[in-house]
């Protein structure tokens, strides 16, 4: 039987989140400490733990069939690689940052300055699109210290919370693009493995829907059911079941996390009581 080979980052936050989403998909991975390859016991999947920067080339060469990787890395090293699913975690920005005392008005203020980065292709594409010439300094690791040691006037790097910039007396002035973890696929994947990928992607989509939704139950006066139902952003229609107390029903539905508190406020105002909220483990459509 064919086995789908999937690459994930071998350490760090992206590694943890990647393993978690596979587990949430019901896939058991037998991996030990410092193991570079692991096989799932209940799904035709083999996980390769690779250095993050190497993953795009492994995809291009067909060494792996798929990968969970930050799309910032694909922008830098693998623009030809297809993304089949955005995963919603490991979100960050690729941004331009300058010293806090730098008087910044527009991107034109960076003309001719020394820019330190680990993302040379991304930086050149950005500044070329603005017709701005910069002096590029490619370095790896600890990019944020470059202005402090006199190596550069500004940097382009990944920004998550912004705390690293703050600690190094830097401020974010331009966001080149926003990034998140994605499921990317090799152009050399076999048709057999595409079938396995489709099954994996179906599971991932079910998990992602569940993460974005809440299941709610509420008690509603029967004469308010129509009004309550008009508020609910349901898949088809809410489930309505009579309560032992005459004139009341229990209404069940699903609410998206992004609209949760807004909808709850509307439901309470419309007469809903005893609202219970439950997490959803999987959501299959």
XYZ file of C-alpha atoms in Angstrom:
285
model
C 0.000 0.000 0.000
C 1.233 3.488 -0.833
C 2.305 5.842 1.969
C 2.040 9.623 1.970
C 5.265 11.313 3.083
C 4.695 14.588 4.892
C 7.390 16.962 6.146
C 7.084 19.104 9.243
C 9.542 21.362 11.037
C 11.698 19.278 13.362
C 11.481 21.665 16.331
C 9.760 24.785 17.561
C 6.165 26.003 17.779
C 5.287 25.019 14.210
C 6.411 21.465 14.990
C 4.117 21.269 18.028
C 1.106 22.699 16.195
C 1.690 20.411 13.194
C 1.798 17.287 15.366
C -1.303 18.475 17.225
C -3.425 18.885 14.109
C -2.427 15.404 12.918
C -3.419 14.006 16.316
C -6.715 15.896 16.157
C -7.261 14.186 12.803
C -7.108 10.864 14.640
C -3.648 9.968 13.353
C -1.354 8.187 15.822
C 2.326 8.953 15.220
C 4.958 6.769 16.845
C 7.743 9.276 17.257
C 10.505 9.280 19.840
C 13.029 11.873 20.914
C 15.360 13.097 18.147
C 13.686 10.782 15.642
C 13.876 12.135 12.084
C 11.189 9.872 10.647
C 8.043 8.344 12.128
C 5.223 6.199 10.767
C 1.556 6.539 11.664
C 0.072 3.345 13.091
C -3.477 3.896 11.814
C -3.128 5.905 8.592
C -0.853 5.511 5.520
C 1.358 8.417 6.548
C 5.072 8.841 7.190
C 6.270 12.001 8.929
C 9.724 13.426 8.195
C 11.114 15.947 10.676
C 13.203 18.360 8.622
C 14.995 21.665 8.946
C 12.465 24.332 8.059
C 14.523 25.995 5.341
C 15.033 22.670 3.520
C 11.366 21.769 3.179
C 10.564 23.720 -0.041
C 13.349 21.964 -1.957
C 12.229 18.558 -0.673
C 8.760 19.340 -2.046
C 10.099 20.519 -5.397
C 12.273 17.407 -5.751
C 9.449 15.057 -4.735
C 11.337 13.661 -1.736
C 8.186 14.372 0.278
C 4.616 14.491 -1.017
C 3.345 17.221 1.263
C 4.425 19.517 4.079
C 3.036 21.639 6.865
C 5.061 24.809 6.527
C 4.793 28.563 6.966
C 3.786 30.187 3.698
C 6.417 32.862 4.335
C 8.975 30.154 3.536
C 7.189 29.270 0.295
C 7.181 32.925 -0.743
C 10.935 32.967 -0.172
C 11.951 29.574 -1.581
C 9.036 27.846 -3.255
C 6.688 30.108 -5.193
C 5.898 27.274 -7.614
C 4.674 24.997 -4.808
C 0.907 24.587 -4.538
C -0.883 25.352 -1.276
C -4.021 23.233 -0.812
C -5.087 24.315 2.683
C -4.503 27.267 5.001
C -4.278 25.901 8.540
C -4.925 28.960 10.685
C -2.056 28.567 13.164
C 1.521 29.859 13.485
C 0.351 33.241 12.233
C 2.948 35.977 11.831
C 3.973 38.862 9.610
C 7.043 39.467 7.484
C 7.773 43.084 8.304
C 10.240 45.915 7.924
C 11.510 47.272 11.249
C 13.748 50.226 12.048
C 15.274 51.690 15.245
C 12.713 53.491 17.397
C 14.474 56.825 16.911
C 14.303 56.501 13.111
C 11.967 59.166 11.689
C 9.821 57.134 9.318
C 7.185 58.593 6.972
C 7.015 56.173 4.045
C 8.825 53.270 2.436
C 10.789 55.801 0.386
C 12.726 56.658 3.553
C 14.484 53.274 3.187
C 16.061 54.192 -0.161
C 19.758 53.245 -0.189
C 19.772 51.918 3.388
C 21.344 48.657 4.599
C 18.653 46.016 5.163
C 19.501 42.852 7.125
C 17.312 39.793 6.579
C 17.077 36.016 6.307
C 14.580 36.463 3.455
C 16.592 37.988 0.583
C 14.221 37.028 -2.244
C 11.205 38.387 -0.386
C 13.003 41.641 0.384
C 14.250 42.182 -3.162
C 10.812 41.451 -4.631
C 9.210 43.921 -2.250
C 11.616 46.785 -2.803
C 11.853 46.185 -6.548
C 8.061 46.455 -6.729
C 8.402 49.878 -5.071
C 11.318 50.904 -7.343
C 13.474 51.405 -4.268
C 17.144 50.415 -4.184
C 18.495 48.993 -0.917
C 21.785 47.492 0.237
C 20.860 43.914 1.161
C 22.722 42.066 3.928
C 21.728 38.400 4.145
C 22.272 36.874 7.582
C 20.826 33.902 9.459
C 19.464 33.895 13.000
C 19.161 36.930 15.329
C 18.420 39.414 12.549
C 16.974 41.850 15.071
C 20.392 42.669 16.575
C 21.813 43.901 13.239
C 20.968 47.617 13.734
C 22.304 47.573 17.325
C 25.733 46.293 16.251
C 25.975 48.636 13.255
C 25.503 45.933 10.611
C 22.310 47.404 9.144
C 20.012 50.408 9.249
C 16.825 48.310 9.194
C 15.707 44.705 9.103
C 13.084 42.502 7.468
C 12.057 39.580 9.661
C 9.156 37.545 11.006
C 7.067 39.367 13.620
C 4.619 37.548 15.895
C 3.910 39.413 19.131
C 6.417 42.189 18.507
C 8.173 41.571 21.826
C 11.510 40.748 20.160
C 11.438 44.043 18.272
C 10.620 45.902 21.477
C 13.494 44.270 23.359
C 15.901 45.317 20.607
C 14.653 48.915 20.472
C 13.011 48.451 17.057
C 9.618 49.389 15.642
C 7.601 47.819 12.828
C 6.993 50.246 9.955
C 5.893 48.109 6.975
C 4.124 44.746 6.701
C 5.249 42.980 3.532
C 2.732 40.161 3.940
C 0.928 38.065 6.542
C 1.832 34.410 6.939
C 0.372 31.275 8.520
C 0.933 27.534 8.428
C -0.282 25.854 5.247
C -0.536 22.382 3.778
C 1.622 22.405 0.653
C 2.058 19.624 -1.921
C 4.794 18.414 -4.237
C 4.285 18.753 -8.010
C 5.682 15.203 -8.300
C 3.084 13.500 -6.095
C 1.739 10.245 -7.522
C -1.969 9.716 -8.219
C -2.068 7.050 -5.481
C -0.764 9.490 -2.911
C -3.176 12.198 -4.073
C -5.982 9.897 -2.952
C -4.383 9.641 0.516
C -3.822 13.418 0.581
C -7.507 14.017 -0.168
C -8.448 11.832 2.818
C -6.014 13.708 5.058
C -7.245 17.077 3.812
C -10.864 16.061 4.497
C -9.923 15.267 8.106
C -8.002 18.531 8.468
C -10.951 20.543 7.158
C -13.251 18.854 9.696
C -10.850 19.740 12.521
C -10.451 23.349 11.359
C -14.218 23.863 11.134
C -14.590 22.545 14.668
C -11.880 24.878 15.959
C -13.752 27.846 14.523
C -17.151 26.878 15.921
C -19.054 26.378 19.174
C -22.124 24.250 19.830
C -24.751 26.060 21.879
C -27.941 24.964 23.627
C -30.507 27.379 25.002
C -33.997 27.470 26.468
C -36.425 29.555 24.417
C -40.110 30.472 24.878
C -42.081 28.918 22.041
C -43.386 32.289 20.905
C -39.758 33.471 20.494
C -38.458 30.511 18.439
C -38.990 32.213 15.084
C -37.206 35.390 16.224
C -34.356 33.403 17.803
C -33.992 31.273 14.663
C -33.617 34.391 12.508
C -30.598 35.429 14.633
C -28.787 32.098 14.441
C -26.112 31.646 11.732
C -26.889 27.924 11.383
C -25.769 25.325 8.835
C -29.373 24.554 7.784
C -31.834 25.169 10.608
C -31.606 24.938 14.391
C -32.671 21.816 16.257
C -35.789 22.490 18.334
C -36.962 20.073 21.058
C -39.837 20.608 23.532
C -38.993 20.944 27.223
C -40.952 19.388 30.089
C -42.051 22.899 31.048
C -44.980 23.808 28.838
C -44.442 26.690 26.430
C -40.654 26.274 26.270
C -38.248 24.499 23.904
C -34.547 23.695 23.788
C -32.825 25.134 20.723
C -29.466 23.745 19.553
C -27.160 25.163 16.901
C -23.573 25.998 15.910
C -22.016 29.471 16.095
C -18.751 30.602 14.545
C -16.137 31.644 17.107
C -15.581 35.026 15.423
C -19.241 36.040 15.931
C -19.815 34.268 19.233
C -20.274 37.111 21.713
C -22.164 39.284 19.247
C -24.708 36.492 18.621
C -24.974 35.603 22.335
C -25.876 39.208 23.168
C -28.600 39.179 20.493
C -29.986 35.854 21.735
C -30.233 37.069 25.340
C -31.946 40.254 24.213
C -34.449 38.162 22.215
C -35.400 36.043 25.243
C -33.055 33.033 25.224
C -32.154 31.676 28.675
C -29.867 29.019 30.159
C -27.404 29.202 27.279
C -24.811 26.403 27.368
C -21.683 26.412 25.207
C -19.796 23.256 24.212
C -16.584 22.752 22.212
C -16.786 20.739 18.984
C -14.200 18.049 18.394
C -14.913 17.413 14.686
C -17.291 19.012 12.221
C -18.006 16.982 9.084
C -20.091 18.560 6.330
